[in-house]
């Protein structure tokens, strides 16, 4: 219905310096600046719904974000000596974070709500509760997620295992009756509701570049179903949905009930730009930024992704 053209510019280190996206009736651009460690420090938007908005970030020597400044104001971040986020102070209030002995976030207490997280002995997230949701997760012996239950409604996942990383092939109900299945090419290409291959029961994924962020979905006639815009670290800037879809930022499963993104070994929280549990991989001594067990994509998520959740 409305095809997009995206143009990318880079610096000598391969960092994105400008991304311009054009669709009929709108052109939006973002320019980016980096520090000496190739971490994003500033974003300036021109055109579109974010015209004139700016974001800036600062970090400590360990790769922890110290501040974020945007049109809403300044958010500051405080950490423990082992890089656990302990407190954020934002215009809307203070949020405190508590961890278990394994370094997993177990409570997040904000100005309005408290979020609770539970883990198994392998440090995989198995439970989540807030004032509206009670969520549980089930994994197989390989640590791949095979079921999710939200307020007593269960979805089971049957995964492809021949893509390097497990990818959802089928979604079923608790009795293994297929509800939706997915096709793949260079990444996920389409989702179909079982038993109804018509324009009203399918959607096709559009990406800003191959294998990265889902920016829209279309039906079989090319009519737009959903649209998505993201912040620099995957925050939901805006979304318009007429058809259910979990696969969004970096093409991975976004948990609408928790706000987290499932990246297999761990879950990523785009609102704080970091994982909620430690990296099971200890990093490389020759790559100091990999020694931070919670940082996401070396604080440069335009260039790097972490689909396995393991550095």
Coordinates of N, CA and C in Angstrom, one line a residue, residues 188-285:
X188 N 12.0 -14.1 9.0 CA 10.5 -14.4 9.0 C 9.8 -13.6 8.0
X189 N 9.0 -14.3 7.1 CA 8.4 -13.6 6.0 C 6.9 -13.4 6.2
X190 N 6.2 -14.4 6.8 CA 4.8 -14.3 6.9 C 4.2 -15.1 8.1
X191 N 3.0 -14.7 8.6 CA 2.3 -15.4 9.6 C 0.9 -15.7 9.1
X192 N 0.4 -17.0 9.3 CA -0.9 -17.4 8.8 C -1.7 -18.0 10.0
X193 N -2.9 -17.6 10.1 CA -3.8 -18.3 11.0 C -4.2 -19.6 10.4
X194 N -4.1 -20.6 11.2 CA -4.3 -22.0 10.7 C -5.6 -22.2 10.0
X195 N -5.6 -22.8 8.8 CA -6.8 -23.2 8.1 C -7.5 -22.1 7.3
X196 N -6.8 -20.9 7.2 CA -7.5 -19.8 6.4 C -6.5 -19.0 5.7
X197 N -6.1 -19.5 4.5 CA -5.1 -18.8 3.7 C -5.7 -17.7 2.8
X198 N -6.3 -16.7 3.4 CA -6.9 -15.6 2.7 C -6.4 -14.3 3.2
X199 N -6.7 -13.2 2.6 CA -6.1 -11.9 2.9 C -6.5 -11.5 4.3
X200 N -7.6 -12.0 4.9 CA -8.0 -11.6 6.2 C -7.3 -12.4 7.3
X201 N -6.5 -13.5 7.0 CA -6.0 -14.3 8.0 C -4.5 -14.5 7.8
X202 N -3.8 -13.6 7.1 CA -2.4 -13.7 6.9 C -1.8 -12.3 7.0
X203 N -0.5 -12.2 7.4 CA 0.2 -11.0 7.3 C 1.7 -11.2 6.9
X204 N 2.2 -10.3 6.2 CA 3.6 -10.4 5.7 C 4.4 -9.3 6.3
X205 N 5.7 -9.7 6.7 CA 6.5 -8.8 7.4 C 7.4 -7.9 6.5
X206 N 7.4 -6.6 6.9 CA 8.3 -5.6 6.2 C 9.3 -5.2 7.2
X207 N 10.6 -5.1 6.8 CA 11.7 -4.8 7.6 C 12.4 -3.5 7.2
X208 N 13.0 -2.8 8.1 CA 13.8 -1.6 7.7 C 15.1 -2.1 6.9
X209 N 15.6 -3.3 7.2 CA 16.6 -3.9 6.4 C 16.6 -5.4 6.7
X210 N 17.1 -6.3 5.9 CA 16.9 -7.7 6.1 C 17.3 -8.2 7.5
X211 N 16.3 -8.9 8.1 CA 16.6 -9.5 9.4 C 16.6 -8.6 10.6
X212 N 16.2 -7.3 10.4 CA 16.2 -6.4 11.5 C 14.8 -6.0 12.0
X213 N 14.5 -4.8 12.1 CA 13.3 -4.3 12.8 C 12.1 -4.4 11.8
X214 N 11.0 -5.0 12.4 CA 9.7 -5.0 11.6 C 9.1 -3.6 11.7
X215 N 8.9 -3.0 10.6 CA 8.3 -1.7 10.5 C 6.9 -1.7 10.2
X216 N 6.4 -2.8 9.5 CA 5.0 -2.9 9.2 C 4.7 -4.3 8.8
X217 N 3.4 -4.6 8.8 CA 3.0 -5.9 8.2 C 1.8 -5.6 7.2
X218 N 1.7 -6.4 6.2 CA 0.7 -6.2 5.2 C -0.1 -7.5 5.0
X219 N -1.3 -7.4 4.5 CA -2.1 -8.5 4.1 C -1.7 -9.0 2.7
X220 N -2.3 -10.0 2.1 CA -1.9 -10.6 0.9 C -2.1 -9.6 -0.3
X221 N -2.9 -8.6 -0.1 CA -3.2 -7.6 -1.2 C -2.3 -6.4 -1.0
X222 N -1.4 -6.4 -0.1 CA -0.5 -5.3 0.1 C -1.0 -4.1 0.9
X223 N -2.2 -4.4 1.6 CA -2.7 -3.4 2.5 C -2.1 -3.4 3.9
X224 N -1.7 -2.3 4.4 CA -1.0 -2.2 5.7 C -1.9 -2.7 6.8
X225 N -1.4 -3.6 7.6 CA -2.1 -4.0 8.8 C -1.6 -3.3 10.1
X226 N -0.3 -3.4 10.2 CA 0.4 -2.8 11.4 C 1.5 -1.9 11.0
X227 N 1.8 -0.9 11.9 CA 3.0 -0.1 11.7 C 3.7 0.0 13.1
X228 N 5.1 0.1 13.0 CA 5.9 0.3 14.2 C 7.0 1.3 14.0
X229 N 7.2 2.1 15.1 CA 8.4 2.9 15.2 C 9.1 2.7 16.5
X230 N 10.4 2.7 16.5 CA 11.2 2.3 17.7 C 12.1 3.5 18.1
X231 N 12.5 3.5 19.4 CA 13.6 4.3 19.8 C 14.9 3.7 19.5
X232 N 16.0 4.3 19.8 CA 17.3 3.8 19.4 C 17.7 2.5 20.1
X233 N 17.1 2.2 21.2 CA 17.3 0.9 21.9 C 16.1 0.0 21.9
X234 N 15.2 0.2 20.9 CA 14.1 -0.7 20.8 C 12.8 -0.3 21.5
X235 N 12.9 0.9 22.2 CA 11.7 1.3 22.9 C 10.5 1.5 21.9
X236 N 9.3 1.2 22.3 CA 8.1 1.4 21.5 C 7.8 2.9 21.4
X237 N 8.1 3.5 20.2 CA 7.8 4.9 20.1 C 6.3 5.1 19.7
X238 N 5.9 4.3 18.7 CA 4.5 4.3 18.3 C 4.2 2.9 17.6
X239 N 2.9 2.5 17.8 CA 2.5 1.3 17.1 C 1.0 1.4 16.8
X240 N 0.7 0.9 15.6 CA -0.7 0.8 15.2 C -1.0 -0.6 14.7
X241 N -1.9 -1.3 15.4 CA -2.1 -2.7 15.1 C -3.6 -3.0 14.8
X242 N -3.8 -3.7 13.7 CA -5.2 -4.2 13.5 C -5.1 -5.7 13.4
X243 N -4.0 -6.3 13.7 CA -3.8 -7.8 13.6 C -2.7 -8.1 14.6
X244 N -2.9 -9.1 15.4 CA -2.0 -9.5 16.5 C -0.6 -9.9 15.9
X245 N 0.4 -9.4 16.5 CA 1.8 -9.7 16.1 C 2.7 -9.5 17.3
X246 N 3.5 -10.5 17.5 CA 4.5 -10.5 18.6 C 5.9 -10.1 18.1
X247 N 6.2 -10.2 16.8 CA 7.5 -10.1 16.3 C 7.8 -8.7 15.8
X248 N 8.6 -8.0 16.5 CA 8.8 -6.5 16.2 C 10.3 -6.1 16.2
X249 N 10.8 -5.6 17.3 CA 12.1 -5.1 17.3 C 13.1 -6.2 17.0
X250 N 14.1 -6.0 16.1 CA 15.0 -7.0 15.6 C 14.3 -8.3 15.2
X251 N 13.1 -8.2 14.9 CA 12.3 -9.4 14.4 C 12.1 -10.4 15.5
X252 N 12.3 -10.1 16.8 CA 12.1 -11.0 17.9 C 10.8 -10.8 18.6
X253 N 10.5 -11.8 19.5 CA 9.2 -11.7 20.2 C 9.2 -10.7 21.3
X254 N 8.3 -9.7 21.1 CA 8.1 -8.7 22.1 C 6.9 -9.1 23.0
X255 N 7.1 -9.1 24.3 CA 6.1 -9.5 25.2 C 5.2 -8.3 25.5
X256 N 4.0 -8.3 25.0 CA 3.1 -7.1 25.2 C 2.7 -7.0 26.7
X257 N 2.7 -8.1 27.4 CA 2.3 -8.0 28.8 C 3.4 -7.6 29.7
X258 N 4.6 -7.9 29.4 CA 5.8 -7.5 30.2 C 6.6 -6.4 29.7
X259 N 6.5 -6.1 28.4 CA 7.4 -5.1 27.8 C 8.8 -5.6 27.5
X260 N 9.0 -6.9 27.8 CA 10.4 -7.5 27.5 C 10.4 -8.0 26.1
X261 N 11.6 -8.3 25.6 CA 11.9 -8.9 24.4 C 12.6 -10.2 24.6
X262 N 12.1 -11.3 24.1 CA 12.6 -12.6 24.4 C 13.8 -12.9 23.4
X263 N 15.0 -13.0 24.0 CA 16.2 -13.3 23.2 C 16.9 -14.6 23.6
X264 N 16.0 -15.6 23.8 CA 16.4 -17.0 24.0 C 17.1 -17.2 25.4
X265 N 18.4 -16.9 25.5 CA 19.0 -17.1 26.8 C 18.5 -16.2 27.9
X266 N 18.1 -15.0 27.5 CA 17.7 -13.9 28.4 C 16.6 -13.1 27.8
X267 N 16.1 -12.2 28.7 CA 15.1 -11.2 28.2 C 15.7 -9.8 28.3
X268 N 15.4 -9.0 27.3 CA 15.9 -7.7 27.2 C 14.8 -6.7 27.5
X269 N 15.1 -5.6 28.3 CA 14.1 -4.6 28.6 C 14.5 -3.3 27.8
X270 N 13.8 -3.0 26.7 CA 14.2 -1.8 25.9 C 14.1 -0.5 26.6
X271 N 13.2 -0.4 27.7 CA 13.0 0.8 28.4 C 14.3 1.2 29.2
X272 N 15.1 0.3 29.6 CA 16.3 0.6 30.3 C 17.5 0.3 29.4
X273 N 17.3 -0.3 28.3 CA 18.4 -0.6 27.3 C 19.4 -1.6 27.8
X274 N 18.9 -2.6 28.6 CA 19.8 -3.7 29.1 C 19.0 -4.9 29.4
X275 N 19.7 -6.0 29.6 CA 19.1 -7.3 30.0 C 18.7 -7.3 31.5
X276 N 17.7 -8.1 31.8 CA 17.3 -8.2 33.2 C 18.1 -9.3 34.0
X277 N 18.9 -10.1 33.3 CA 19.7 -11.1 34.0 C 21.1 -11.1 33.4
X278 N 22.0 -11.8 34.1 CA 23.4 -11.8 33.6 C 23.6 -12.6 32.4
X279 N 24.6 -12.3 31.6 CA 25.0 -13.0 30.4 C 25.6 -14.4 30.8
X280 N 25.1 -15.5 30.3 CA 25.7 -16.8 30.7 C 27.1 -16.9 30.1
X281 N 27.4 -16.1 29.1 CA 28.7 -16.1 28.5 C 29.5 -15.0 29.2
X282 N 30.8 -15.4 29.5 CA 31.6 -14.5 30.4 C 32.3 -13.4 29.6
X283 N 32.1 -13.4 28.3 CA 32.8 -12.3 27.5 C 34.2 -12.6 27.1
X284 N 34.8 -11.6 26.5 CA 36.2 -11.8 26.0 C 37.1 -10.8 26.8
X285 N 38.2 -11.2 27.3 CA 39.1 -10.3 27.9 C 39.7 -9.3 27.0

